[in-house]
Short mmCIF file of C-alpha atoms and ligand atoms in Angstrom, two decimals:
data_model
loop_
_atom_site.label_atom_id
_atom_site.label_comp_id
_atom_site.label_asym_id
_atom_site.label_seq_id
_atom_site.Cartn_x
_atom_site.Cartn_y
_atom_site.Cartn_z
CA MET A 26 -27.90 -9.01 -11.76
CA SER A 27 -27.82 -7.92 -15.37
CA LEU A 28 -25.56 -5.58 -17.26
CA ALA A 29 -28.32 -2.97 -17.11
CA ASP A 30 -28.41 -3.29 -13.30
CA ALA A 31 -24.65 -2.79 -13.15
CA ARG A 32 -24.93 0.31 -15.32
CA ALA A 33 -27.71 1.66 -13.14
CA LEU A 34 -25.48 1.28 -10.09
CA ASP A 35 -22.72 3.15 -11.91
CA GLN A 36 -25.11 5.98 -12.72
CA LYS A 37 -25.67 6.46 -9.00
CA ASP A 38 -21.97 6.46 -8.18
CA PRO A 39 -20.87 9.96 -7.05
CA LEU A 40 -17.23 9.16 -7.92
CA ARG A 41 -17.85 7.83 -11.44
CA SER A 42 -16.21 10.76 -13.23
CA PHE A 43 -12.77 9.91 -11.75
CA ARG A 44 -12.51 7.08 -14.26
CA ASP A 45 -11.98 9.66 -17.00
CA GLU A 46 -8.85 10.90 -15.24
CA PHE A 47 -6.98 7.66 -16.07
CA VAL A 48 -5.41 6.05 -19.11
CA PHE A 49 -6.52 2.44 -19.59
CA PRO A 50 -4.13 -0.03 -21.22
CA GLU A 51 -4.65 -1.42 -24.69
CA THR A 52 -5.92 -4.95 -25.20
CA LYS A 53 -5.03 -7.44 -27.92
CA SER A 54 -8.65 -8.10 -28.67
CA GLY A 55 -9.42 -4.42 -29.05
CA GLN A 56 -12.07 -4.90 -26.37
CA ALA A 57 -12.44 -2.43 -23.55
CA PRO A 58 -10.00 -3.55 -20.87
CA MET A 59 -11.14 -4.91 -17.52
CA TYR A 60 -8.37 -3.61 -15.30
CA PHE A 61 -8.29 -5.37 -11.92
CA ALA A 62 -4.56 -5.24 -11.20
CA GLY A 63 -4.48 -2.03 -9.17
CA HIS A 64 -3.07 -4.00 -6.22
CA SER A 65 0.00 -4.57 -8.35
CA LEU A 66 0.34 -1.48 -10.53
CA GLY A 67 -2.29 1.26 -10.50
CA LEU A 68 -3.33 2.96 -13.74
CA MET A 69 -1.70 6.11 -15.01
CA PRO A 70 -3.45 9.38 -14.15
CA LYS A 71 -3.65 11.52 -17.30
CA LYS A 72 -2.13 14.42 -15.39
CA ALA A 73 1.01 12.37 -14.64
CA GLU A 74 2.26 13.10 -18.14
CA THR A 75 1.49 16.81 -17.80
CA TYR A 76 3.22 17.12 -14.45
CA ILE A 77 6.31 15.17 -15.48
CA ASN A 78 6.53 17.26 -18.64
CA GLN A 79 6.30 20.45 -16.56
CA GLU A 80 9.42 19.42 -14.68
CA LEU A 81 11.26 18.39 -17.84
CA LYS A 82 10.46 21.83 -19.23
CA ALA A 83 11.58 23.50 -16.01
CA TRP A 84 14.88 21.59 -16.19
CA GLY A 85 15.40 22.79 -19.77
CA LYS A 86 14.37 26.35 -19.07
CA TYR A 87 16.04 26.98 -15.71
CA GLY A 88 18.86 24.44 -15.37
CA VAL A 89 20.11 24.40 -11.79
CA GLU A 90 17.85 27.33 -10.95
CA GLY A 91 14.91 24.91 -11.24
CA HIS A 92 15.51 24.17 -7.58
CA PHE A 93 14.13 27.62 -6.81
CA GLU A 94 12.34 28.78 -9.98
CA GLY A 95 9.20 27.80 -11.83
CA GLU A 96 5.76 26.93 -10.61
CA HIS A 97 6.94 24.02 -8.47
CA PRO A 98 10.54 24.51 -7.38
CA TRP A 99 12.37 21.25 -6.76
CA LEU A 100 13.91 22.10 -3.41
CA PRO A 101 10.62 21.76 -1.53
CA TYR A 102 8.93 19.58 -4.19
CA HIS A 103 8.27 16.63 -1.85
CA GLU A 104 6.31 18.99 0.38
CA ASN A 105 3.61 19.03 -2.32
CA ILE A 106 2.81 15.49 -1.20
CA THR A 107 2.88 15.93 2.57
CA GLY A 108 -0.67 17.16 3.12
CA SER A 109 -2.09 14.49 0.83
CA PHE A 110 -0.18 11.71 2.58
CA ALA A 111 -1.35 12.98 5.97
CA ARG A 112 -4.97 12.81 4.81
CA LEU A 113 -4.38 9.46 3.16
CA VAL A 114 -3.20 7.64 6.29
CA GLY A 115 -4.84 9.75 9.00
CA ALA A 116 -1.71 11.46 10.27
CA LYS A 117 -0.39 14.88 11.17
CA GLU A 118 1.73 16.53 8.49
CA GLU A 119 4.85 16.29 10.60
CA GLU A 120 4.38 12.51 10.79
CA VAL A 121 4.54 11.72 7.06
CA VAL A 122 7.04 12.11 4.25
CA ALA A 123 7.39 10.96 0.64
CA MET A 124 10.84 9.47 0.17
CA ASN A 125 12.77 6.51 -1.28
CA THR A 126 11.01 3.25 -2.05
CA LEU A 127 9.18 0.94 0.31
CA THR A 128 11.78 -1.61 1.37
CA VAL A 129 14.35 1.15 1.82
CA ASN A 130 11.97 2.94 4.17
CA LEU A 131 11.23 -0.27 6.01
CA HIS A 132 14.94 -0.69 6.72
CA LEU A 133 15.43 2.95 7.67
CA LEU A 134 12.59 2.79 10.17
CA MET A 135 13.71 -0.54 11.56
CA VAL A 136 17.08 1.07 12.23
CA SER A 137 15.14 3.37 14.54
CA PHE A 138 12.49 0.99 15.87
CA TYR A 139 14.12 -2.42 16.00
CA ARG A 140 16.60 -2.02 18.81
CA PRO A 141 16.89 -5.47 20.30
CA THR A 142 18.47 -6.35 23.62
CA LYS A 143 19.69 -9.75 24.78
CA SER A 144 16.31 -10.57 26.23
CA ARG A 145 13.96 -8.57 23.99
CA PHE A 146 14.84 -9.25 20.37
CA LYS A 147 11.96 -10.98 18.63
CA ILE A 148 10.10 -9.74 15.57
CA LEU A 149 6.60 -11.06 14.92
CA ILE A 150 5.51 -11.35 11.27
CA GLU A 151 2.95 -13.40 9.32
CA ALA A 152 4.09 -16.68 7.82
CA ASN A 153 2.79 -15.73 4.39
CA THR A 154 4.38 -12.31 4.41
CA PHE A 155 5.65 -10.67 1.23
CA PRO A 156 9.08 -12.25 0.70
CA SER A 157 10.89 -8.91 0.66
CA ASP A 158 9.58 -8.14 4.15
CA LYS A 159 10.92 -11.48 5.38
CA TYR A 160 14.33 -10.75 3.85
CA ALA A 161 14.27 -7.32 5.47
CA VAL A 162 13.47 -8.51 9.00
CA ASP A 163 15.86 -11.49 8.75
CA SER A 164 18.69 -9.25 7.68
CA GLN A 165 17.92 -6.76 10.47
CA ALA A 166 18.07 -9.59 13.00
CA ARG A 167 21.41 -10.76 11.60
CA PHE A 168 22.71 -7.20 11.55
CA HIS A 169 22.17 -7.11 15.32
CA GLY A 170 23.91 -10.45 15.79
CA PHE A 171 20.83 -12.66 16.09
CA ASP A 172 19.91 -15.81 14.26
CA PRO A 173 16.72 -15.05 12.32
CA ARG A 174 15.49 -18.56 13.05
CA GLU A 175 15.31 -17.52 16.68
CA ALA A 176 14.57 -13.84 16.35
CA VAL A 177 11.90 -13.87 13.64
CA VAL A 178 8.65 -15.49 14.75
CA GLU A 179 6.13 -16.35 12.05
CA ILE A 180 2.48 -16.76 12.86
CA LYS A 181 0.22 -18.69 10.51
CA PRO A 182 -3.47 -19.53 10.31
CA ARG A 183 -4.73 -22.66 12.09
CA ALA A 184 -4.58 -25.87 10.08
CA GLY A 185 -7.20 -25.86 7.33
CA GLU A 186 -7.91 -22.12 7.69
CA ASP A 187 -7.06 -19.33 5.28
CA HIS A 188 -6.67 -16.42 7.68
CA LEU A 189 -5.23 -15.65 11.00
CA ARG A 190 -7.71 -15.35 13.79
CA GLU A 191 -7.50 -12.05 15.59
CA GLU A 192 -7.50 -13.80 18.97
CA ASP A 193 -4.55 -15.97 17.93
CA LEU A 194 -2.56 -12.95 16.84
CA LEU A 195 -3.23 -11.07 20.07
CA GLN A 196 -2.48 -14.17 22.13
CA LYS A 197 0.82 -14.63 20.31
CA ILE A 198 1.85 -11.09 21.19
CA GLN A 199 0.89 -11.77 24.79
CA ASP A 200 2.84 -15.05 24.86
CA LEU A 201 5.98 -13.52 23.37
CA GLY A 202 5.68 -10.83 26.04
CA GLU A 203 9.01 -9.48 27.20
CA SER A 204 10.91 -11.20 24.41
CA LEU A 205 8.97 -9.29 21.77
CA CYS A 206 10.68 -6.23 20.31
CA LEU A 207 8.68 -5.51 17.16
CA VAL A 208 5.39 -6.49 15.52
CA MET A 209 5.69 -5.95 11.78
CA LEU A 210 2.63 -6.83 9.73
CA GLY A 211 1.61 -6.31 6.13
CA ASN A 212 -1.81 -4.72 6.30
CA CYS A 213 -3.78 -5.87 4.33
CA ASN A 214 -1.96 -9.10 3.66
CA TYR A 215 -0.85 -9.03 0.02
CA LEU A 216 -1.97 -12.59 -0.72
CA SER A 217 -5.17 -13.14 1.20
CA GLY A 218 -6.40 -9.56 1.41
CA GLN A 219 -6.93 -10.01 5.15
CA CYS A 220 -6.88 -6.75 7.06
CA PHE A 221 -5.74 -6.84 10.69
CA PRO A 222 -7.13 -4.53 13.38
CA PHE A 223 -4.49 -1.82 13.65
CA GLN A 224 -5.53 -0.36 16.93
CA LYS A 225 -5.90 -3.61 18.84
CA ILE A 226 -2.56 -4.93 17.62
CA THR A 227 -0.80 -1.69 18.44
CA GLU A 228 -2.33 -1.57 21.92
CA LYS A 229 -1.40 -5.16 22.55
CA ALA A 230 2.17 -4.66 21.33
CA HIS A 231 2.53 -1.62 23.58
CA SER A 232 1.09 -3.51 26.54
CA VAL A 233 4.02 -5.96 26.41
CA GLY A 234 6.56 -3.20 25.75
CA ALA A 235 6.97 -3.82 22.00
CA VAL A 236 6.71 -1.52 19.01
CA ALA A 237 4.08 -1.84 16.24
CA GLY A 238 5.01 -1.13 12.63
CA PHE A 239 2.94 -1.77 9.52
CA ASN A 240 3.73 -2.26 5.88
CA LEU A 241 0.85 -0.53 4.10
CA ALA A 242 1.75 -1.54 0.54
CA HIS A 243 -1.81 -2.92 0.38
CA GLY A 244 -3.30 -0.54 2.91
CA ALA A 245 -2.49 2.98 1.73
CA GLY A 246 -5.12 4.14 -0.74
CA ASN A 247 -7.18 1.05 0.00
CA LEU A 248 -8.21 1.23 3.66
CA PHE A 249 -9.52 4.07 5.76
CA LEU A 250 -6.62 4.71 8.12
CA GLN A 251 -6.14 6.72 11.31
CA LEU A 252 -2.51 6.00 12.09
CA HIS A 253 -2.10 8.91 14.48
CA ASP A 254 -5.13 8.16 16.63
CA TRP A 255 -4.35 4.45 16.60
CA LYS A 256 -0.91 5.27 18.01
CA VAL A 257 0.87 3.17 15.42
CA ASP A 258 4.61 3.63 15.94
CA PHE A 259 5.69 3.59 12.33
CA ALA A 260 4.45 2.63 8.86
CA VAL A 261 5.70 2.53 5.30
CA TRP A 262 3.95 2.17 1.96
CA CYS A 263 4.64 2.18 -1.75
CA SER A 264 2.86 4.40 -4.24
CA TYR A 265 2.71 2.33 -7.42
CA LYS A 266 -0.10 -0.06 -6.34
CA TYR A 267 -3.28 1.56 -5.02
CA LEU A 268 -1.70 5.01 -5.29
CA ASN A 269 -1.18 5.01 -9.07
CA ALA A 270 2.14 6.88 -9.05
CA GLY A 271 3.74 4.66 -11.68
CA PRO A 272 6.43 1.98 -11.64
CA GLY A 273 9.06 2.55 -8.97
CA GLY A 274 7.02 5.41 -7.49
CA ILE A 275 8.19 7.27 -4.40
CA ALA A 276 7.16 5.59 -1.17
CA GLY A 277 5.77 6.95 2.08
CA ALA A 278 6.85 6.80 5.69
CA PHE A 279 5.02 7.57 8.92
CA VAL A 280 6.54 8.02 12.36
CA HIS A 281 4.22 8.80 15.24
CA GLN A 282 4.51 12.26 16.73
CA THR A 283 5.50 10.84 20.13
CA HIS A 284 8.78 9.63 18.63
CA LEU A 285 9.67 12.66 16.55
CA ASN A 286 11.75 14.49 19.08
CA SER A 287 13.13 11.50 20.88
CA LYS A 288 16.85 11.99 21.38
CA SER A 289 17.35 8.30 22.09
CA LEU A 290 16.08 7.08 18.72
CA PRO A 291 18.99 6.10 16.46
CA ARG A 292 18.64 7.03 12.80
CA PHE A 293 20.65 6.93 9.61
CA GLU A 294 21.08 10.51 8.47
CA GLY A 295 21.82 12.49 5.32
CA TRP A 296 21.74 16.09 4.17
CA TRP A 297 18.06 16.07 3.17
CA GLY A 298 17.13 15.53 6.82
CA GLN A 299 19.13 18.57 7.85
CA ASN A 300 17.40 21.65 9.21
CA LYS A 301 16.29 23.46 6.04
CA SER A 302 17.41 26.91 7.14
CA ILE A 303 21.04 25.81 7.41
CA ARG A 304 21.16 22.89 4.94
CA PHE A 305 23.05 24.90 2.35
CA LYS A 306 25.51 26.31 4.85
CA MET A 307 26.93 22.79 4.48
CA GLY A 308 28.19 22.68 8.06
CA PRO A 309 29.66 19.51 9.56
CA ASP A 310 26.98 18.92 12.21
CA PHE A 311 23.54 17.47 11.73
CA ASP A 312 20.63 19.44 13.10
CA ALA A 313 17.53 17.33 12.40
CA ILE A 314 14.35 18.74 10.89
CA PRO A 315 11.86 18.33 13.78
CA THR A 316 9.52 16.17 11.66
CA VAL A 317 9.74 12.77 10.00
CA GLU A 318 11.59 14.61 7.21
CA ALA A 319 14.66 14.09 9.42
CA TRP A 320 14.71 10.51 8.05
CA GLN A 321 15.25 11.77 4.47
CA LEU A 322 18.70 11.05 3.15
CA SER A 323 18.94 12.36 -0.40
CA ASN A 324 17.36 14.95 -2.60
CA PRO A 325 14.48 13.04 -4.20
CA PRO A 326 13.68 12.07 -7.83
CA ILE A 327 11.45 14.92 -9.01
CA PHE A 328 9.86 13.18 -12.03
CA GLN A 329 8.61 10.38 -9.81
CA LEU A 330 7.27 12.89 -7.32
CA ALA A 331 5.51 14.66 -10.21
CA SER A 332 3.46 11.58 -11.11
CA LEU A 333 2.73 10.98 -7.43
CA ARG A 334 1.47 14.55 -7.17
CA ALA A 335 -0.92 13.93 -10.07
CA SER A 336 -2.32 10.89 -8.35
CA MET A 337 -2.57 12.41 -4.89
CA GLU A 338 -4.64 15.30 -6.25
CA LEU A 339 -7.25 12.74 -7.22
CA PHE A 340 -7.20 11.13 -3.79
CA ASP A 341 -7.66 14.53 -2.21
CA LYS A 342 -10.68 15.25 -4.39
CA ALA A 343 -12.30 11.86 -3.92
CA THR A 344 -11.26 11.53 -0.21
CA MET A 345 -10.42 8.20 1.41
CA LYS A 346 -13.79 8.17 3.11
CA GLY A 347 -15.61 8.37 -0.23
CA LEU A 348 -13.25 5.87 -1.82
CA ARG A 349 -13.66 3.35 0.98
CA GLU A 350 -17.44 3.64 0.74
CA LYS A 351 -17.32 3.00 -2.97
CA GLY A 352 -14.69 0.30 -2.52
CA GLU A 353 -17.00 -1.58 -0.18
CA LYS A 354 -19.87 -1.34 -2.62
CA LEU A 355 -17.80 -2.51 -5.56
CA THR A 356 -16.19 -5.41 -3.73
CA SER A 357 -19.50 -6.53 -2.24
CA TYR A 358 -21.05 -6.45 -5.70
CA PHE A 359 -18.06 -8.41 -7.02
CA GLU A 360 -18.51 -10.97 -4.25
CA ASN A 361 -22.22 -11.36 -5.04
CA GLN A 362 -21.60 -11.75 -8.74
CA ILE A 363 -19.03 -14.45 -8.07
CA ARG A 364 -21.34 -16.31 -5.71
CA THR A 365 -24.27 -16.28 -8.09
CA GLU A 366 -22.53 -16.67 -11.45
CA LEU A 367 -19.65 -18.98 -10.54
CA GLU A 368 -21.26 -21.03 -7.83
CA GLY A 369 -19.41 -24.25 -7.06
CA HIS A 370 -16.32 -23.27 -9.05
CA VAL A 371 -14.74 -20.65 -6.85
CA SER A 372 -14.27 -19.92 -3.17
CA ILE A 373 -13.37 -16.51 -1.81
CA VAL A 374 -10.25 -16.62 0.32
CA THR A 375 -10.45 -13.02 1.45
CA PRO A 376 -12.40 -12.59 4.69
CA PRO A 377 -15.63 -10.57 4.77
CA LEU A 378 -15.96 -6.92 5.81
CA PRO A 379 -14.56 -5.28 7.88
CA GLN A 380 -11.53 -7.56 7.55
CA ARG A 381 -10.71 -6.62 3.98
CA GLY A 382 -10.18 -3.77 1.54
CA SER A 383 -10.98 -3.81 -2.16
CA MET A 384 -9.03 -6.86 -3.30
CA LEU A 385 -10.58 -10.31 -3.55
CA CYS A 386 -8.50 -13.41 -3.62
CA LEU A 387 -10.30 -16.24 -5.44
CA ARG A 388 -9.50 -19.91 -5.23
CA PHE A 389 -10.69 -21.97 -8.18
CA LYS A 390 -11.68 -25.62 -7.93
CA LYS A 391 -9.82 -26.29 -11.13
CA SER A 392 -6.57 -24.38 -11.33
CA PRO A 393 -6.97 -21.33 -13.56
CA ARG A 394 -3.36 -21.81 -14.72
CA ALA A 395 -4.52 -23.27 -18.01
CA TRP A 396 -6.80 -20.41 -18.88
CA ALA A 397 -5.16 -17.40 -17.21
CA GLY A 398 -3.76 -16.50 -20.66
CA LYS A 399 -7.22 -16.55 -22.21
CA LEU A 400 -8.42 -14.00 -19.70
CA ARG A 401 -5.71 -11.62 -20.81
CA GLU A 402 -6.54 -12.21 -24.46
CA ARG A 403 -10.05 -11.02 -23.72
CA GLY A 404 -8.84 -7.91 -22.00
CA ALA A 405 -8.94 -8.97 -18.34
CA PHE A 406 -6.04 -7.82 -16.17
CA VAL A 407 -5.92 -9.94 -13.01
CA ASP A 408 -3.06 -11.88 -11.49
CA PHE A 409 -2.58 -15.55 -11.07
CA ARG A 410 -0.73 -17.07 -8.09
CA GLU A 411 0.29 -20.71 -7.91
CA PRO A 412 -1.35 -23.08 -7.51
CA ASP A 413 -5.00 -22.03 -7.85
CA ILE A 414 -5.46 -18.37 -6.90
CA ILE A 415 -6.51 -15.30 -8.85
CA ARG A 416 -6.28 -11.87 -7.23
CA ALA A 417 -8.55 -9.14 -8.57
CA THR A 418 -9.14 -5.64 -7.27
CA PRO A 419 -11.89 -3.24 -8.26
CA ALA A 420 -10.17 0.09 -7.57
CA PRO A 421 -12.77 2.66 -6.50
CA LEU A 422 -11.02 5.50 -8.34
CA TYR A 423 -11.38 3.98 -11.76
CA ASN A 424 -13.38 0.74 -11.73
CA SER A 425 -17.11 0.41 -12.23
CA HIS A 426 -19.84 -2.14 -11.58
CA GLU A 427 -19.90 -2.69 -15.32
CA ASP A 428 -16.21 -3.70 -15.28
CA ILE A 429 -17.00 -6.24 -12.59
CA TYR A 430 -20.01 -7.57 -14.44
CA ARG A 431 -17.91 -8.06 -17.57
CA LEU A 432 -15.04 -9.67 -15.64
CA VAL A 433 -17.26 -12.25 -13.99
CA GLN A 434 -18.93 -13.04 -17.33
CA THR A 435 -15.48 -13.45 -18.87
CA PHE A 436 -14.46 -15.85 -16.07
CA LYS A 437 -17.57 -17.83 -16.79
CA GLU A 438 -17.05 -18.01 -20.55
CA VAL A 439 -13.42 -18.96 -20.32
CA MET A 440 -14.05 -21.58 -17.61
CA HIS A 441 -16.81 -23.23 -19.63
CA GLU A 442 -14.70 -23.25 -22.78
CA SER A 443 -11.75 -24.90 -21.04
C1 PLP B 20 4.54 -4.60 -3.08
C2 PLP B 20 5.12 -4.93 -1.78
C3 PLP B 20 6.50 -4.74 -1.53
C4 PLP B 20 7.43 -4.24 -2.60
O1 PLP B 20 8.53 -3.56 -2.08
P1 PLP B 20 9.30 -2.43 -2.93
O2 PLP B 20 10.36 -1.97 -1.99
O3 PLP B 20 8.31 -1.38 -3.29
O4 PLP B 20 9.85 -3.08 -4.16
C5 PLP B 20 6.96 -5.04 -0.26
N1 PLP B 20 6.13 -5.53 0.69
C6 PLP B 20 4.82 -5.73 0.46
C7 PLP B 20 3.94 -6.26 1.54
C8 PLP B 20 4.29 -5.45 -0.79
O5 PLP B 20 3.00 -5.68 -1.01
#
């Protein structure tokens, strides 16, 4: 396909105007950037600056009264995000909250959902999980007096294969049976882009008496999710990747409705989880908010929530359904361009639809290490992983077919030069 074809596809894209809502980074070459790193850090929504400035102004103007005064008082500020998060992950409002950062939330929810006994204490994860998730589950196992080498079970693809087979994953859950306490998967996988079937895994985990939790760092804002209907027990996600809330952005947490009023669920508690009507009476006893907000510990960073609010407004306008449709078109176009233009040089590690989101993980015959720098010089933002992988994501909120066309042409030029 030609550049003109790519532009024609963009003309037909109902979400094309969202691109103008973002600030694109500068390039050394002065060329228009090809930004494909949204799986790592999403672009800045123009409104982020406006909304953060609003809160700086409110701080200056009202001082402590900013908690109650102004257009967006700080006391309930995180509630501005709740509806958007519910729509984003397919949840009820009482099941989602914006708080902390991802790994913190993962620990807080494992406090509640990883409650091992002598016989049921295993945690199932993927072998190529994000290292932080491995540290988190290992340390939880140790915290409960278990040796992670026994308690943490890693499942990996069959020899010579790049992804886990669904049947192997389900069989593993079956085999672990009564020893299995928790299934904790990154969905999609951050390295391969493989997306696991939420509902089947959750059902299977429940059928052996285990809990299913997901890390949606690469799922939220990327996949079409229905966490409530799928009966997922808990989930966490960050907001700086697909959700464009800026570095260190406030993360999300989901706890299924069925667990919200459980008296037997242990939890670490703080004043921000306290019943709002009596929070400022500052009494000695904790009376939990009857939603997932009960897991909040501290009053949250407002400036970070302000940039998240700017981004979530765009998700609400575009809708996850529309974004997933466009995401599939863009990534399929990307895949086709790679197959036709770079034939013989690259294989695609990421599995085909429906087992993936927007990211493609590309393995080059000759390691791109030598020329990864040249890509950046020409304005391409992708990321390189040792020894031979490049990850690139067309983000449906701000990427176009033209971006993809230019990226693949740039790959081609740089490869031939090197
Ligand atoms: C990005 C990512 C993280 C990062 O954790 P933070 O607590 O946000 O620093 C953790 N796990 C996965 C799977 C990720 O993709």
